mmCIF file of C-alpha atoms in Angstrom:
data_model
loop_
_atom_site.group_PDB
_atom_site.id
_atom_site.type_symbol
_atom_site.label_atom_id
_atom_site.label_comp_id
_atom_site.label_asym_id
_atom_site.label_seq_id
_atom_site.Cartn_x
_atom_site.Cartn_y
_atom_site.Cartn_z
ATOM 1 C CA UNK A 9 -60.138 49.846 -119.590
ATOM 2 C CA UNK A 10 -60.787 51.539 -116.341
ATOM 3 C CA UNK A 11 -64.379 52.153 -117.326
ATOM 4 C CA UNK A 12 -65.172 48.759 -118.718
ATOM 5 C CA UNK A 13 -64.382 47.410 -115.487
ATOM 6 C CA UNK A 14 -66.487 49.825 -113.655
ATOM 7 C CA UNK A 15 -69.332 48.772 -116.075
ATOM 8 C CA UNK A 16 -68.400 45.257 -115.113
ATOM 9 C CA UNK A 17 -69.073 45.904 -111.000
ATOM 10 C CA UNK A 18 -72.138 47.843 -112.169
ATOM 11 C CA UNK A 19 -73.725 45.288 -113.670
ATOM 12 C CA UNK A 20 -72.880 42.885 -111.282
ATOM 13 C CA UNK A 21 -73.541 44.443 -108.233
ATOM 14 C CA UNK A 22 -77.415 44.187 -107.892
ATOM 15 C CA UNK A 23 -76.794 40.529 -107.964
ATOM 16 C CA UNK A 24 -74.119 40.174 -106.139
ATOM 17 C CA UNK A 25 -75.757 42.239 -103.044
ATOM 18 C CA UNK A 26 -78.453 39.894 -103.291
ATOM 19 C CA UNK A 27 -76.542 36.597 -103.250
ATOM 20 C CA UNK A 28 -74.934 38.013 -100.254
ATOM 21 C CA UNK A 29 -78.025 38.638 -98.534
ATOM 22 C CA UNK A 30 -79.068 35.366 -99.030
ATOM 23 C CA UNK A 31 -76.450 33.802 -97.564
ATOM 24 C CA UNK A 32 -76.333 36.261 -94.715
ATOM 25 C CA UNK A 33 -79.533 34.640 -94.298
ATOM 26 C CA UNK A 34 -78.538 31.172 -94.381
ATOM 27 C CA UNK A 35 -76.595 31.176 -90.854
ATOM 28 C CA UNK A 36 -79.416 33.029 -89.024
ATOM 29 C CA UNK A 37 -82.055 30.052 -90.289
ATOM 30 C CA UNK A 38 -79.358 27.900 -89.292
ATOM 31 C CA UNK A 39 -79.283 29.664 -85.365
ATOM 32 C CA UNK A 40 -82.877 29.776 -84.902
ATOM 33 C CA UNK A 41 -82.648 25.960 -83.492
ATOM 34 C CA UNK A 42 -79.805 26.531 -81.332
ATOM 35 C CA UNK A 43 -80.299 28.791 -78.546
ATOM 36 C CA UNK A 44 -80.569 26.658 -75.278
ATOM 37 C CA UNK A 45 -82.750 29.425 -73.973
ATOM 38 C CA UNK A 46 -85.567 28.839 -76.141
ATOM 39 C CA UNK A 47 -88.800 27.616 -75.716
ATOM 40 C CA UNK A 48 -89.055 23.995 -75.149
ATOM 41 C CA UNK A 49 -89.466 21.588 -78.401
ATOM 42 C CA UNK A 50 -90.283 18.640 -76.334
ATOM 43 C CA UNK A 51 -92.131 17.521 -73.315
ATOM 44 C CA UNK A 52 -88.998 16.178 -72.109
ATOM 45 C CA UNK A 53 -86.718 19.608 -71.713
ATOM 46 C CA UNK A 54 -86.024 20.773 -68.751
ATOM 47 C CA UNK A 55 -88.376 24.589 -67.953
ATOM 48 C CA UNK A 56 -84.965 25.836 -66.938
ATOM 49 C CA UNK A 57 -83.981 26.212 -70.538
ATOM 50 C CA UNK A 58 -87.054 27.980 -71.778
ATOM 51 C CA UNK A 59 -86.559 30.541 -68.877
ATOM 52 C CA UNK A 60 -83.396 32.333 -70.097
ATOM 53 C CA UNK A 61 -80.469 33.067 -68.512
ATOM 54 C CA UNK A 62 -82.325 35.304 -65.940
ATOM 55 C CA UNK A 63 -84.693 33.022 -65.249
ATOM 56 C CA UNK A 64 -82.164 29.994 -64.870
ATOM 57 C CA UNK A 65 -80.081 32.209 -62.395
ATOM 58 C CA UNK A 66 -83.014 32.493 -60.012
ATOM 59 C CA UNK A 67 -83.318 28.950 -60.171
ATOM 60 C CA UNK A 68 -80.008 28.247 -59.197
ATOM 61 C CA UNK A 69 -79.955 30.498 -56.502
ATOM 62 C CA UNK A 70 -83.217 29.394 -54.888
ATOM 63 C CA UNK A 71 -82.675 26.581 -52.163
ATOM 64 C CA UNK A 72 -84.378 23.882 -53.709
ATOM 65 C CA UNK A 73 -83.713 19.990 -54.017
ATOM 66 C CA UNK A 74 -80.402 19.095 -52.721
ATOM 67 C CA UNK A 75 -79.608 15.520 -53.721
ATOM 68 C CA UNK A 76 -78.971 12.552 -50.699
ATOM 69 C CA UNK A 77 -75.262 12.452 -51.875
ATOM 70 C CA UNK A 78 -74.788 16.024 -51.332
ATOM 71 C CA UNK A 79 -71.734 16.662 -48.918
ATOM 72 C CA UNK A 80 -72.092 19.328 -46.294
ATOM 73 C CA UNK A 81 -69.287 22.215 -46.575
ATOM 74 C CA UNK A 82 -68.049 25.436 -45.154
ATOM 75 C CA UNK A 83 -70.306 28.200 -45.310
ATOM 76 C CA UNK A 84 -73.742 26.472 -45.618
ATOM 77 C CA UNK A 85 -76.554 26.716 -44.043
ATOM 78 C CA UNK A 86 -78.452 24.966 -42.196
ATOM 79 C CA UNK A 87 -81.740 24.353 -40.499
ATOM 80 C CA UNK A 88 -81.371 22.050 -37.073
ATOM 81 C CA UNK A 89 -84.055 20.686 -35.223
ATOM 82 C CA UNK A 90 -84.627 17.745 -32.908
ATOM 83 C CA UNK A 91 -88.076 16.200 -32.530
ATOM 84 C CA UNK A 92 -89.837 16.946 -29.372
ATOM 85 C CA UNK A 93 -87.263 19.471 -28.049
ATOM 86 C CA UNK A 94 -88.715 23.250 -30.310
ATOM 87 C CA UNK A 95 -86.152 25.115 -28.065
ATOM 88 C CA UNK A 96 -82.989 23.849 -29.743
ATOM 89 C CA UNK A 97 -84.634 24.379 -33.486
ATOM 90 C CA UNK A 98 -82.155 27.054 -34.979
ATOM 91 C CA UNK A 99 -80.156 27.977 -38.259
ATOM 92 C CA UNK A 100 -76.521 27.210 -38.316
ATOM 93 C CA UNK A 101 -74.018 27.544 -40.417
ATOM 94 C CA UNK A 102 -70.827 25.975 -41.000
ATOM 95 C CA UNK A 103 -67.681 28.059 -40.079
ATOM 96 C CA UNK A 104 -64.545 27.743 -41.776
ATOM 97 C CA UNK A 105 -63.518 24.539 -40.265
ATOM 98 C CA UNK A 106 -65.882 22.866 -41.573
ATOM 99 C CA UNK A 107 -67.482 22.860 -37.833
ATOM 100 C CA UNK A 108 -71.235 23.824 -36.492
ATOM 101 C CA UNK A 109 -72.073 24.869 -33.149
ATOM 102 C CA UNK A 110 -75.029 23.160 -31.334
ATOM 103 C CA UNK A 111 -76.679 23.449 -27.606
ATOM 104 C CA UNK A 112 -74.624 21.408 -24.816
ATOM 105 C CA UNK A 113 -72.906 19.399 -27.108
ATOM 106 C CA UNK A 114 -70.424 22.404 -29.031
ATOM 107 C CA UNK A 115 -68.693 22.569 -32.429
ATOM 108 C CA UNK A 116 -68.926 19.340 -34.305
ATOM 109 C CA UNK A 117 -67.281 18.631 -37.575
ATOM 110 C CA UNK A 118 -69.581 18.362 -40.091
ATOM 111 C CA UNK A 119 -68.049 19.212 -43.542
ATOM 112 C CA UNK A 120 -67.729 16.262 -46.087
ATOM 113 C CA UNK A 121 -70.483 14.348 -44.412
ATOM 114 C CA UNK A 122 -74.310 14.207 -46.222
ATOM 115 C CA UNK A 123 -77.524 15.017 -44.296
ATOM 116 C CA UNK A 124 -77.517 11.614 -42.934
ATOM 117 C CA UNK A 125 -74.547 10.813 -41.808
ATOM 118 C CA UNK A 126 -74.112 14.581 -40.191
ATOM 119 C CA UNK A 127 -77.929 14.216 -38.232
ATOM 120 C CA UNK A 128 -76.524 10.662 -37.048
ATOM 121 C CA UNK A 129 -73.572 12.046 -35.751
ATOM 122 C CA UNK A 130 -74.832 14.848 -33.733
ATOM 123 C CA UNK A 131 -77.459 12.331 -31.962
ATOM 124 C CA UNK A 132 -74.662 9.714 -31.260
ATOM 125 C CA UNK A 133 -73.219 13.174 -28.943
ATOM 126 C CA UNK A 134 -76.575 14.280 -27.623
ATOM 127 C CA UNK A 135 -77.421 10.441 -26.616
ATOM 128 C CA UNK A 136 -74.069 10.072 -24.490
ATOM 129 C CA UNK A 137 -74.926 12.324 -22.098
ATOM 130 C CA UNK A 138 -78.282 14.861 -23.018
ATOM 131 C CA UNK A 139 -80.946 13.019 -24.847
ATOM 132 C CA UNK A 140 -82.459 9.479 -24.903
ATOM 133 C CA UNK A 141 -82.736 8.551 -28.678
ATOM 134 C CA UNK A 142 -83.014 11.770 -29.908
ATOM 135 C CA UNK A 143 -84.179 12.409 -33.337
ATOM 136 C CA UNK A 144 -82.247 14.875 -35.206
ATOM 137 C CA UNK A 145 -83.228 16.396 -38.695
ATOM 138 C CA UNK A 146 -81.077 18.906 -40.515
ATOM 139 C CA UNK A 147 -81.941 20.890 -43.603
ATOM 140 C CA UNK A 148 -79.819 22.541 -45.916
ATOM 141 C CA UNK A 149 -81.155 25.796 -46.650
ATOM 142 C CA UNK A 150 -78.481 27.641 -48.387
ATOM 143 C CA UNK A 151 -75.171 25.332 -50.253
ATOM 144 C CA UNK A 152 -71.761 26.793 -50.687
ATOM 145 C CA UNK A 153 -71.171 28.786 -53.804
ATOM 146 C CA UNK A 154 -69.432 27.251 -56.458
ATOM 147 C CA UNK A 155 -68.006 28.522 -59.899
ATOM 148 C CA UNK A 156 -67.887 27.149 -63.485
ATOM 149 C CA UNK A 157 -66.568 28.139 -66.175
ATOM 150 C CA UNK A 158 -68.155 28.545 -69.939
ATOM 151 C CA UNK A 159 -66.051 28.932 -73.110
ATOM 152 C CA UNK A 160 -65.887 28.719 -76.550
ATOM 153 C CA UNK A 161 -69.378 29.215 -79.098
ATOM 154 C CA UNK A 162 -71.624 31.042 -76.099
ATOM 155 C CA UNK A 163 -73.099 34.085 -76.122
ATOM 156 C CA UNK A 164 -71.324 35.119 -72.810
ATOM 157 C CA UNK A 165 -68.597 33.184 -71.924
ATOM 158 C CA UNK A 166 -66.901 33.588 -68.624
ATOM 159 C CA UNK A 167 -66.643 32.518 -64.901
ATOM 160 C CA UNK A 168 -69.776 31.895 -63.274
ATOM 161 C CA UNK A 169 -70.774 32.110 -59.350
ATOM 162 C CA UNK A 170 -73.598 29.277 -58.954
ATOM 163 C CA UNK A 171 -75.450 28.057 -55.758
ATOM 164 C CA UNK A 172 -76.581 24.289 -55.103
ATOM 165 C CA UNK A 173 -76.528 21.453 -57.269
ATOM 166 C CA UNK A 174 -76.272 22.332 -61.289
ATOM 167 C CA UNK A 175 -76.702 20.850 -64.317
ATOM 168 C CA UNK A 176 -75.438 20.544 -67.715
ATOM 169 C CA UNK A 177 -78.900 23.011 -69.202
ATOM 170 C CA UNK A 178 -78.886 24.806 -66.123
ATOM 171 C CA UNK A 179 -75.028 25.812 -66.523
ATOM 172 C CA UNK A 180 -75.593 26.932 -70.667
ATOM 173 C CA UNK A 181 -78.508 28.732 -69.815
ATOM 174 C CA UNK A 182 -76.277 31.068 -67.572
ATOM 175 C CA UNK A 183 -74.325 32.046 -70.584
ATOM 176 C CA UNK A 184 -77.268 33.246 -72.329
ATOM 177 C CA UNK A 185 -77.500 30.670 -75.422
ATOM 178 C CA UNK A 186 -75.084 29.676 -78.342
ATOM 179 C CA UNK A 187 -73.145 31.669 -80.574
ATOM 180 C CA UNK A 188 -73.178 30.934 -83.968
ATOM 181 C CA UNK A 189 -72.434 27.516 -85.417
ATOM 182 C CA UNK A 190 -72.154 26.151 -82.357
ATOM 183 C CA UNK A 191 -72.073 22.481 -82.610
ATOM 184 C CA UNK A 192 -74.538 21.212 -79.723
ATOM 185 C CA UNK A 193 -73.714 17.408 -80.005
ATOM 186 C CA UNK A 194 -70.382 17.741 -78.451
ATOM 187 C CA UNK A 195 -70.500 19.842 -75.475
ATOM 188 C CA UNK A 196 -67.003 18.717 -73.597
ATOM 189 C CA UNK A 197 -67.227 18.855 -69.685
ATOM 190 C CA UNK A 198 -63.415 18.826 -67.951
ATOM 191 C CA UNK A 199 -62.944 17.886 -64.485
ATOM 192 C CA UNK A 200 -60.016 17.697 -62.035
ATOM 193 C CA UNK A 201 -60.209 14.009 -61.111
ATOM 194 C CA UNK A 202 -57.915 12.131 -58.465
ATOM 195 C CA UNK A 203 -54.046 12.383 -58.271
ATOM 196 C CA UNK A 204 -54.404 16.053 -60.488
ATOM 197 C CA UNK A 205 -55.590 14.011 -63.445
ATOM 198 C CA UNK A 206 -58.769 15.539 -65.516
ATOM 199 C CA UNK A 207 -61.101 13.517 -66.836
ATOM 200 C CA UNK A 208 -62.781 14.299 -70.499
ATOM 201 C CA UNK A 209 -66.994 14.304 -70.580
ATOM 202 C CA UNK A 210 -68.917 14.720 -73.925
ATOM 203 C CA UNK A 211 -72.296 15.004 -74.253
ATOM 204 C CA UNK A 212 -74.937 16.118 -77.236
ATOM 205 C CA UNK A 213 -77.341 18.338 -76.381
ATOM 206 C CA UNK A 214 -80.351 16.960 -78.560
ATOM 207 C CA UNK A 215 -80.265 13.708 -76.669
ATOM 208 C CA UNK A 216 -80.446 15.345 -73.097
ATOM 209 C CA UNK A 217 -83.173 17.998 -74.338
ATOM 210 C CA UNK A 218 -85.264 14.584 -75.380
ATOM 211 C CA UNK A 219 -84.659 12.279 -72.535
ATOM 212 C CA UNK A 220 -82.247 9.769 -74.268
ATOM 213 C CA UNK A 221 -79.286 10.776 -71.860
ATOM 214 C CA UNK A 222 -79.678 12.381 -68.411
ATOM 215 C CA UNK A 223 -79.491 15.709 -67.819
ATOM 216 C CA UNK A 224 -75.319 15.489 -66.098
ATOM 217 C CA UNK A 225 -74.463 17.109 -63.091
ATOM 218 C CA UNK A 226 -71.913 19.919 -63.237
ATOM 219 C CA UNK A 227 -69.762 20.235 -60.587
ATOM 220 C CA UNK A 228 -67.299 23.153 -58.655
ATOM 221 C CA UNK A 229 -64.450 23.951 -60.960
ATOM 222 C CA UNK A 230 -65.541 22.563 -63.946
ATOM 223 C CA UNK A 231 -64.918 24.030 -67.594
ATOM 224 C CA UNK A 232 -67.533 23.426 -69.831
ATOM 225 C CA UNK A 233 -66.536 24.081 -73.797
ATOM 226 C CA UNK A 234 -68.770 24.171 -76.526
ATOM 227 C CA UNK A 235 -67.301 23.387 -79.602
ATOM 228 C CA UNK A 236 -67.537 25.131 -82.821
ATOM 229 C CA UNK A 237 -68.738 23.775 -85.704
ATOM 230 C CA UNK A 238 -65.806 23.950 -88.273
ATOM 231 C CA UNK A 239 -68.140 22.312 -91.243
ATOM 232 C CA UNK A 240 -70.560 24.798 -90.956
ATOM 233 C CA UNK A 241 -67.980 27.528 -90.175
ATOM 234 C CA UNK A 242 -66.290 26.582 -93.384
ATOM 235 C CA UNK A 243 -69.144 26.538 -95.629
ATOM 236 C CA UNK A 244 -69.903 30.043 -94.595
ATOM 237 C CA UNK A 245 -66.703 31.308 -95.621
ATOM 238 C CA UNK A 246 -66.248 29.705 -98.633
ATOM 239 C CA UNK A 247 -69.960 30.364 -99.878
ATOM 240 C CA UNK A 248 -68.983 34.134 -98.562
ATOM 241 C CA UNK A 249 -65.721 34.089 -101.035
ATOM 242 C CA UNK A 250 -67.362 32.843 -103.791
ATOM 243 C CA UNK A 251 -70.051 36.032 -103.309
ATOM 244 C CA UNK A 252 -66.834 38.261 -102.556
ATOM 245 C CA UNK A 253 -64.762 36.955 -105.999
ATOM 246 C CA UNK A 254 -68.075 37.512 -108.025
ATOM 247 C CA UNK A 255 -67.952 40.959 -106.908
ATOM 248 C CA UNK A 256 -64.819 42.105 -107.805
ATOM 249 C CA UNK A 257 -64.456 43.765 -111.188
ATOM 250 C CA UNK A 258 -60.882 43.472 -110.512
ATOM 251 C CA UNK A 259 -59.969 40.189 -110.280
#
């Protein structure tokens, strides 16, 4: 009886090894698409996610665009100049107060305020007593660092330290693409909104990458998850135990 089964898994097993490397094959065709470090399909996707997650780190850490609704914090830095005077042009940087330190006019809080309203400000003090209508620029040349996290169907998920403004690509390229069956139309974003509440943000993928949805910011503190796709996941295992229950000469 022994050997009659034996005979059975013989004869079975050069088919059986191939089913199964067919559908080992299946979930890899299936991956090929997902990756948000890949090259770009469309016109329309940001060069951040064709860079790689080495490539998208650089370009978060460069200090580039910084958006008109960008509030000033502790630890930036900034570039201060006023128009006509080139001996008071100097870098400063906000201390932990949330305070810079200027020529004649000392430490004045800046945190919480955008460009504008902080470069109106200072030239309100300098015009009281210093300057007659003094024009004051400021330019942020380095932004606080900021941390996000990344779970659930990523290649590397964890904590990430980001500088300047990010968003939603920018973030999933750091974690070096999707893990298998990801399911890229609903990428949840949680936030700590007002009062300790957290608001609830999903987004799919395909319509950002295409210009049908913006491209969202992501903020300090937020957790972005990407959600696994149980359909897919489930098909795999049950096309997997079908290949497994064909095998067995047991059963």
């Amino acid at each position: 009886m022994r050997h009659n089964n034996f005979m059975k898994f013989k004869t079975w097993a050069p088919w059986g090894m191939g089913l199964l490397a067919l559908a080992a094959a299946v979930p890899l065709q299936a991956q090929t698409q997902v990756p948000v470090a890949a090259a770009a399909t469309t016109s329309t996707e940001p060069a951040s996610a064709a860079l790689g997650a080495q490539g998208a780190a650089s370009l978060l850490n460069a200090p580039a665009t910084v958006g008109v609704d960008y509030r000033i914090s502790s630890n930036d830095l900034m570039e201060f100049n006023v128009f006509g005077v080139p001996d008071m042009k100097r870098d400063v940087r906000v201390n932990a107060s949330g305070q810079v330190s200027l020529p004649l006019i000392g430490q004045v809080p800046v945190a919480g305020l955008t460009a504008q309203a902080a470069e109106k400000l200072i030239a309100a003090k300098y015009e009281e007593k210093y300057l007659r209508d003094p024009q004051v620029s400021l330019f942020i040349k380095e932004f606080t660092t900021q941390r996000i996290a990344i779970e659930g169907a990523v290649t590397r998920p964890g904590i990430y330290p980001v500088t300047g403004q990010l968003t939603l690509l920018r973030a999933l390229a750091l974690s070096g693409g999707f893990a298998p069956y990801a399911d890229i139309n609903q990428i949840v974003v949680y936030r700590g909104g007002t009062g300790g509440a957290r608001e609830q943000f999903t987004y799919d993928l395909d319509k950002v990458r295409a210009g049908q949805e913006m491209d969202p910011d992501i903020r300090s503190d937020d957790v972005i998850v990407v959600q696994r796709n149980a359909r897919r996941a489930a098909l795999r295992d049950s096309l997997f135990g079908d290949i497994l229950n064909t095998l067995n000469p047991f059963r």
